[in-house]
Coordinates of C-alpha atoms and ligand atoms in Angstrom, one line a residue:
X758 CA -23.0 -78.0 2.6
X759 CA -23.9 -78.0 -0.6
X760 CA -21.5 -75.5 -2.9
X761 CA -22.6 -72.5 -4.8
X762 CA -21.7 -72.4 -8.5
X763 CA -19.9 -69.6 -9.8
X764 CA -20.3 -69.5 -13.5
X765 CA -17.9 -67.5 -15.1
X766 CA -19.7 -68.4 -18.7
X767 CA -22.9 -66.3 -17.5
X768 CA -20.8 -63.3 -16.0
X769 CA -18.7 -62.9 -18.9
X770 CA -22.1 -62.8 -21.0
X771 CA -23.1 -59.4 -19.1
X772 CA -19.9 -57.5 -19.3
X773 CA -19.4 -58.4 -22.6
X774 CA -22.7 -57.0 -23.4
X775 CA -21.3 -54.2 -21.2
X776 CA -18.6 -53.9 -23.7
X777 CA -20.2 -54.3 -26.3
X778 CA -22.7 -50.9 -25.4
X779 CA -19.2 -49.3 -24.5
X780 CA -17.8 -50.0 -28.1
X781 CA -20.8 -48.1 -29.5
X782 CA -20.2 -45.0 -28.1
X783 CA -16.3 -45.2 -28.6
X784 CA -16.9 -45.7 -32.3
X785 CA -19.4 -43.2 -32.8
X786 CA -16.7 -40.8 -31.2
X787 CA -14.9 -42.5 -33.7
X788 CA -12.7 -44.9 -31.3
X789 CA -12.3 -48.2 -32.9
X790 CA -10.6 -50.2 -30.6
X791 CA -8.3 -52.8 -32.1
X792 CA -6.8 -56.1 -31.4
X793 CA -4.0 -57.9 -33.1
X794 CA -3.1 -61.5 -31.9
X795 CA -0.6 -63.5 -33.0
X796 CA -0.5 -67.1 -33.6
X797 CA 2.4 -69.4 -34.5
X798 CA 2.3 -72.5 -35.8
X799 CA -0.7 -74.9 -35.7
X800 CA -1.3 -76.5 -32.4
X801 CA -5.3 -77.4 -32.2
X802 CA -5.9 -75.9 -28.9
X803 CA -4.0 -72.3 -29.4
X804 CA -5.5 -72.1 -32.7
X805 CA -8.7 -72.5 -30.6
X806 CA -8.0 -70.1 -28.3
X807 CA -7.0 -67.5 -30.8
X808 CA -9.9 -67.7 -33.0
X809 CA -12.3 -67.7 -29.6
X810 CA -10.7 -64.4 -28.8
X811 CA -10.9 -62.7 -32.3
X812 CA -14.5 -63.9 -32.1
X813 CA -15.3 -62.6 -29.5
X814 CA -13.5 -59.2 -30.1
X815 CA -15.5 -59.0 -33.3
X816 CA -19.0 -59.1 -31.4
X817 CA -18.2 -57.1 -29.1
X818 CA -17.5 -54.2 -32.2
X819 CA -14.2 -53.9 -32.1
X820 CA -11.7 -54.4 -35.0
X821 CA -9.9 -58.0 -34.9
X822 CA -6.8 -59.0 -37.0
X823 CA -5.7 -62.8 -36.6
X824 CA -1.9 -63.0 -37.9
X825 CA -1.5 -67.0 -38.5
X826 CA 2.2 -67.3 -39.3
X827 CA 4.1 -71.0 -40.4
X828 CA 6.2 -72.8 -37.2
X829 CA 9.2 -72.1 -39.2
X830 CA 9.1 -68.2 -38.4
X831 CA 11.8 -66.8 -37.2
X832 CA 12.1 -64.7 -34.0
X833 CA 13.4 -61.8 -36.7
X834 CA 10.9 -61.9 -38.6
X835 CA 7.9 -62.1 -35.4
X836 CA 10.3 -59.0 -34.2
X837 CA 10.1 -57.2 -37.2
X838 CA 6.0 -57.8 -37.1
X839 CA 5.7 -56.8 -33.5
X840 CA 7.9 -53.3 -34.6
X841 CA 5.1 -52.8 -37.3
X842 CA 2.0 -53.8 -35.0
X843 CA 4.0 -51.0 -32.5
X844 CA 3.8 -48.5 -34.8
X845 CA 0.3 -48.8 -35.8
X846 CA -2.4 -46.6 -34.3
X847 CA -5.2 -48.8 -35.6
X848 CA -3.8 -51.3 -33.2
X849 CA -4.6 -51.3 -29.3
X850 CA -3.7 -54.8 -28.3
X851 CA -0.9 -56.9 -29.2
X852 CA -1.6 -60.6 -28.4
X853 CA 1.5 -62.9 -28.6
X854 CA -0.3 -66.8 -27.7
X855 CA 1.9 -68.4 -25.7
X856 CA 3.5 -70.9 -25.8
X857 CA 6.0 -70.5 -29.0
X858 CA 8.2 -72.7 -30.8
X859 CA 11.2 -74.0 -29.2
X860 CA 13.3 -72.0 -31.3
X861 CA 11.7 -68.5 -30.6
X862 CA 13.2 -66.9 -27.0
X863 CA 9.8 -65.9 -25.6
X864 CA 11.1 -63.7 -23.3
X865 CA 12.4 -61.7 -26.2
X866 CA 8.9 -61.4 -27.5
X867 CA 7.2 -60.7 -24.6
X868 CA 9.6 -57.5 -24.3
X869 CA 8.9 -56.2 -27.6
X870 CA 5.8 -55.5 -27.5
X871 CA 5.2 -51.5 -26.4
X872 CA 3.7 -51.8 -22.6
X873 CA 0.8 -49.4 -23.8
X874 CA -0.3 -52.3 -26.0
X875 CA 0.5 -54.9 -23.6
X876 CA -3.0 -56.4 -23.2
X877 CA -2.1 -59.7 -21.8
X878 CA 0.0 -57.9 -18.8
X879 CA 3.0 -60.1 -19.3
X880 CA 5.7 -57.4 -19.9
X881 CA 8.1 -56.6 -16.9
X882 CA 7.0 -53.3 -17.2
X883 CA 3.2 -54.5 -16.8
X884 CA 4.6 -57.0 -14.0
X885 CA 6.6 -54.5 -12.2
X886 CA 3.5 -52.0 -12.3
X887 CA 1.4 -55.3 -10.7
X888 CA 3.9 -55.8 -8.4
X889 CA 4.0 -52.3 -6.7
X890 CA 0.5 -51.9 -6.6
X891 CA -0.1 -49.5 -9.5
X892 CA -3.1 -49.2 -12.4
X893 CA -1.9 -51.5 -15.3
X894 CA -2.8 -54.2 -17.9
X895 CA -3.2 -57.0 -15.3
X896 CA -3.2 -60.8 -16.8
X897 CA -6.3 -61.7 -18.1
X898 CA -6.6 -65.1 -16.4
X899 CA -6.2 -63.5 -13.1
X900 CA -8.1 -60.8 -13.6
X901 CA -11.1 -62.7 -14.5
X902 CA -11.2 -64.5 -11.1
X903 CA -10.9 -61.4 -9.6
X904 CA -13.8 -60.2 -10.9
X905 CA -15.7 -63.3 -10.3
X906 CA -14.7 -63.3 -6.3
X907 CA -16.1 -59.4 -6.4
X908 CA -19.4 -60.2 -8.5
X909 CA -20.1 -63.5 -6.0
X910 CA -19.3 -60.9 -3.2
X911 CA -16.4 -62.7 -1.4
X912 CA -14.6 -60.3 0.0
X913 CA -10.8 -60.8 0.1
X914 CA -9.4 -59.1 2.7
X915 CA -7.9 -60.7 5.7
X916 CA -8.3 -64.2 4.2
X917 CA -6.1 -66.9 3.7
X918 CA -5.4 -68.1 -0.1
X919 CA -3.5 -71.1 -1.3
X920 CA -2.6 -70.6 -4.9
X921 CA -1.5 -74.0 -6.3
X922 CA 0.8 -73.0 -9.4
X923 CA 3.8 -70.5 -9.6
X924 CA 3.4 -69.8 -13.3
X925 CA 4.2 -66.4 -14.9
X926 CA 0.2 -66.7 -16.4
X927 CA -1.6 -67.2 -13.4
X928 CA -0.1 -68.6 -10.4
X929 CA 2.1 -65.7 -9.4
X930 CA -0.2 -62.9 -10.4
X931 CA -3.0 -64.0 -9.3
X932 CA -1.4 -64.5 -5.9
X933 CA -0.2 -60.8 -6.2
X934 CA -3.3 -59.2 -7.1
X935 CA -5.0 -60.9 -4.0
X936 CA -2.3 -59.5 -2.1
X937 CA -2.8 -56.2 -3.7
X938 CA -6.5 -56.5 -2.2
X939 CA -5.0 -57.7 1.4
X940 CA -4.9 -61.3 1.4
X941 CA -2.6 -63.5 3.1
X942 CA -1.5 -65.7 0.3
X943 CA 0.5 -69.1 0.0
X944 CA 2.3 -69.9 -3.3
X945 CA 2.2 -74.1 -3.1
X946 CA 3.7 -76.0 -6.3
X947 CA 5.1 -79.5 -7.4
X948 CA 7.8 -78.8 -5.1
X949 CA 5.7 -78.2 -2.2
X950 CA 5.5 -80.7 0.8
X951 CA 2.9 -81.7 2.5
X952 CA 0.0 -79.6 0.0
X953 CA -2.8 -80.9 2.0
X954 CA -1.4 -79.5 5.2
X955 CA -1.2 -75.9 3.2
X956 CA -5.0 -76.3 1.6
X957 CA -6.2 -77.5 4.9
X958 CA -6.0 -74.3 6.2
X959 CA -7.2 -72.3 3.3
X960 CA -10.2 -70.0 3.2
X961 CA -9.9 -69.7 -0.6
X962 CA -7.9 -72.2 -3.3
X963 CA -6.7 -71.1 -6.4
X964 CA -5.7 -74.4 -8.5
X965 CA -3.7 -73.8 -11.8
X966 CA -1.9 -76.6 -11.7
X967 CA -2.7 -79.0 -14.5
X968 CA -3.7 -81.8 -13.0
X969 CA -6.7 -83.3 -13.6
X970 CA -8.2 -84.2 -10.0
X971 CA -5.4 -82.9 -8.0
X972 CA -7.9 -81.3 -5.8
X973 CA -10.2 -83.7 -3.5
X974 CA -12.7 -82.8 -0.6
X975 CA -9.8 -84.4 1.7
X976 CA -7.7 -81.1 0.6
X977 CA -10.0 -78.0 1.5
X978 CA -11.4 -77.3 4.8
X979 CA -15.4 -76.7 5.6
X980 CA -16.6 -73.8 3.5
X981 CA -13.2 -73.2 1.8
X982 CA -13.9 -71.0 -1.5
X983 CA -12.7 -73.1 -5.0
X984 CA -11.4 -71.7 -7.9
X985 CA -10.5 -74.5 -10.4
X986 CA -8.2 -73.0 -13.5
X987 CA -7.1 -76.3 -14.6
X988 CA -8.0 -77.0 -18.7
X989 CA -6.7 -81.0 -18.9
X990 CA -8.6 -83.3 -21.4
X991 CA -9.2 -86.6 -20.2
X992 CA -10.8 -89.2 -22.7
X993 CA -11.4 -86.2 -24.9
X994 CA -13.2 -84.7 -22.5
X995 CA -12.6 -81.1 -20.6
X996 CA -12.2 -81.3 -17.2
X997 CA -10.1 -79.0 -14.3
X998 CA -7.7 -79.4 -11.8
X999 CA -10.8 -80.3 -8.9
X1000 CA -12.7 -83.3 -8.3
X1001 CA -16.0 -80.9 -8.8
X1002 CA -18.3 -83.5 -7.7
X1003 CA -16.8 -84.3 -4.1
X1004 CA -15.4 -81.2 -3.2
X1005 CA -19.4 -79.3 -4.1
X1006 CA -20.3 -80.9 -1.4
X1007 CA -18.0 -79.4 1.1
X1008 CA -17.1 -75.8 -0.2
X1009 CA -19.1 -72.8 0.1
X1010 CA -18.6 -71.7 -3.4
X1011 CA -16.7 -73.7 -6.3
X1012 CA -16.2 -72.6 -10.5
X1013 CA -17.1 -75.6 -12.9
X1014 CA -14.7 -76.3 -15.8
X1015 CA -16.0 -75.6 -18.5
X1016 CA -18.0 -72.3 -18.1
X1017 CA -15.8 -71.4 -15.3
X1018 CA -12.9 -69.3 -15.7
X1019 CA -12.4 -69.6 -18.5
X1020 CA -14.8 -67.5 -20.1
X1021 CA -13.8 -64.8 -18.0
X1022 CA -10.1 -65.2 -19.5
X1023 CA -11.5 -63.8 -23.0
X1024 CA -13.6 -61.2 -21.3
X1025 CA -10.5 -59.3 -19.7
X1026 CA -8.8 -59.5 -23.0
X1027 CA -11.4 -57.4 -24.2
X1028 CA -11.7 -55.1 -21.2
X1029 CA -7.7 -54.5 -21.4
X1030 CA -7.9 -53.6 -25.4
X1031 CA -10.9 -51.1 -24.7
X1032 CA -8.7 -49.8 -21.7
X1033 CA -6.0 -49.2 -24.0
X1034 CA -7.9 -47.4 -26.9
X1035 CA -9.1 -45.1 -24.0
X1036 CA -5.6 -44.9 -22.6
X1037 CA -4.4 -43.6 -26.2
X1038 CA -6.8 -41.2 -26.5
X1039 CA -6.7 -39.7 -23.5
X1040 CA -10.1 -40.9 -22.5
X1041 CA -8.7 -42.1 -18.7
Ligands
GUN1856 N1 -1.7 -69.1 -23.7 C1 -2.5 -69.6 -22.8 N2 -3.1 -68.5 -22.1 C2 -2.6 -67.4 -22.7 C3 -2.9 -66.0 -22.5 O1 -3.7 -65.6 -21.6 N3 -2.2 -65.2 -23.3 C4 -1.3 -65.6 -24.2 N4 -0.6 -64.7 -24.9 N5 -1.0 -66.9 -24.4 C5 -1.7 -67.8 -23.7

């Protein structure tokens, strides 16, 4: 068996274009919606994530802010921003990228921002809300893969998923959302024993571990559904957490990295910050 590809890169295109139609009309109701992220500090890869997602928030229509603030900035001061960005109707989304500097308590962050502006669904209030099955801001990361098991039609329900990864980004939601939608799900991590035995068995894998190539054809069964989340750079070069190459051959469907999920990361963002305008003005 030869594996279909699930490019996450195309399907983003067509909501975003979506969006962007669904901007139009907001605006000329005179709906702008807006999104504020946050970055601290100057690590290359978050400062290229942050300007992908104002990018993209721009051509979709909707207003953009990028807050670029020094390392040394102190969790009073981010505070003190995130109380302004709070109290700002202009502003629908609050991005915080993660992570922070050691000296900032993320937590503390995270907590600050108002839930109704909670785009990236990491709040306890968004989490709770996840948790016990109601509407909310869901985490973009999972949420995009989601999407992409709906839009390739593979239908959840009933099936066995192994996510590979507990963290508070993706592993655990994700797993939660598939459970939302009836899944049997398995949470495996470093600690796990015996992984193989666990993916063996799995109709679907979810791996957000990051490691590149921790996934082989020797770990998924006949058919099994891949979903690689895995960003690693190996001699300068992106790659996931699957061996894409071997385990193509074996599973039914498989996500490349790039143009997999991550795409489809960005593309949520801007689906929770249009949600949110709407939510505010009593739209939905
Ligand atoms: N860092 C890596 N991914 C994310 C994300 O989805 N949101 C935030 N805030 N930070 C991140």
């Amino acid at each position: 068996m030869t594996a279909t590809v699930i490019y996450g890169k195309d399907l983003a295109a067509e909501l975003r274009n979506e969006m962007k139609e669904e901007v139009t009309r907001l605006k000329e109701n005179g709906i702008t919606p807006g999104l504020t992220v946050i970055l601290i500090g100057e690590d290359p890869a978050s400062l290229s994530y942050v300007r992908g997602k104002q990018k993209a928030s721009e051509k979709v229509g909707m207003e953009s802010d990028l807050i670029e603030l020094p390392e040394s900035t102190s969790q009073a001061e981010l505070l003190s921003l995130i109380s302004e960005l709070n109290n700002d109707d202009k502003v629908n989304g609050i991005l915080v990228q993660l992570p922070l500097p050691d000296h900032i308590e993320e937590q503390e962050i995270i907590e600050a921002i108002e839930p109704s502006k909670d785009v990236d669904g990491f709040h306890p209030v968004s989490v709770g809300r996840l948790m016990t099955g109601q509407d909310t801001f869901f985490p973009c990361t999972p949420y995009g893969i989601m999407v992409m098991l709906e839009k390739a039609k593979i239908d959840v329900a009933g099936k066995h998923v192994v996510v590979i990864g507990r963290s508070n980004l993706v592993g655990k939601p994700v797993g939660q959302l598939l459970l939302n939608e009836n899944a049997t799900v398995t949470y495996c991590h470093s600690k796990t024993r015996e992984l193989v035995y666990h993916t063996k068995q799995a109709d679907i894998v979810i791996v957000a571990a990051g490691k590149a190539g921790l996934i082989t054809d020797e770990h998924i069964k006949e058919e099994a559904v891949v979903i690689d989340v895995g960003v690693n750079r190996v001699d300068g070069k992106l790659t996931g957490d699957v061996d894409f190459d071997s385990v193509k051959q074996k599973a039914s469907y498989i996500t490349p990295v790039p143009k997999g999920v991550g795409p489809m990361t960005i593309t949520m963002l801007l689906y929770n910050t249009i949600k949110a305008a709407k939510k505010t003005h009593g739209l939905i």
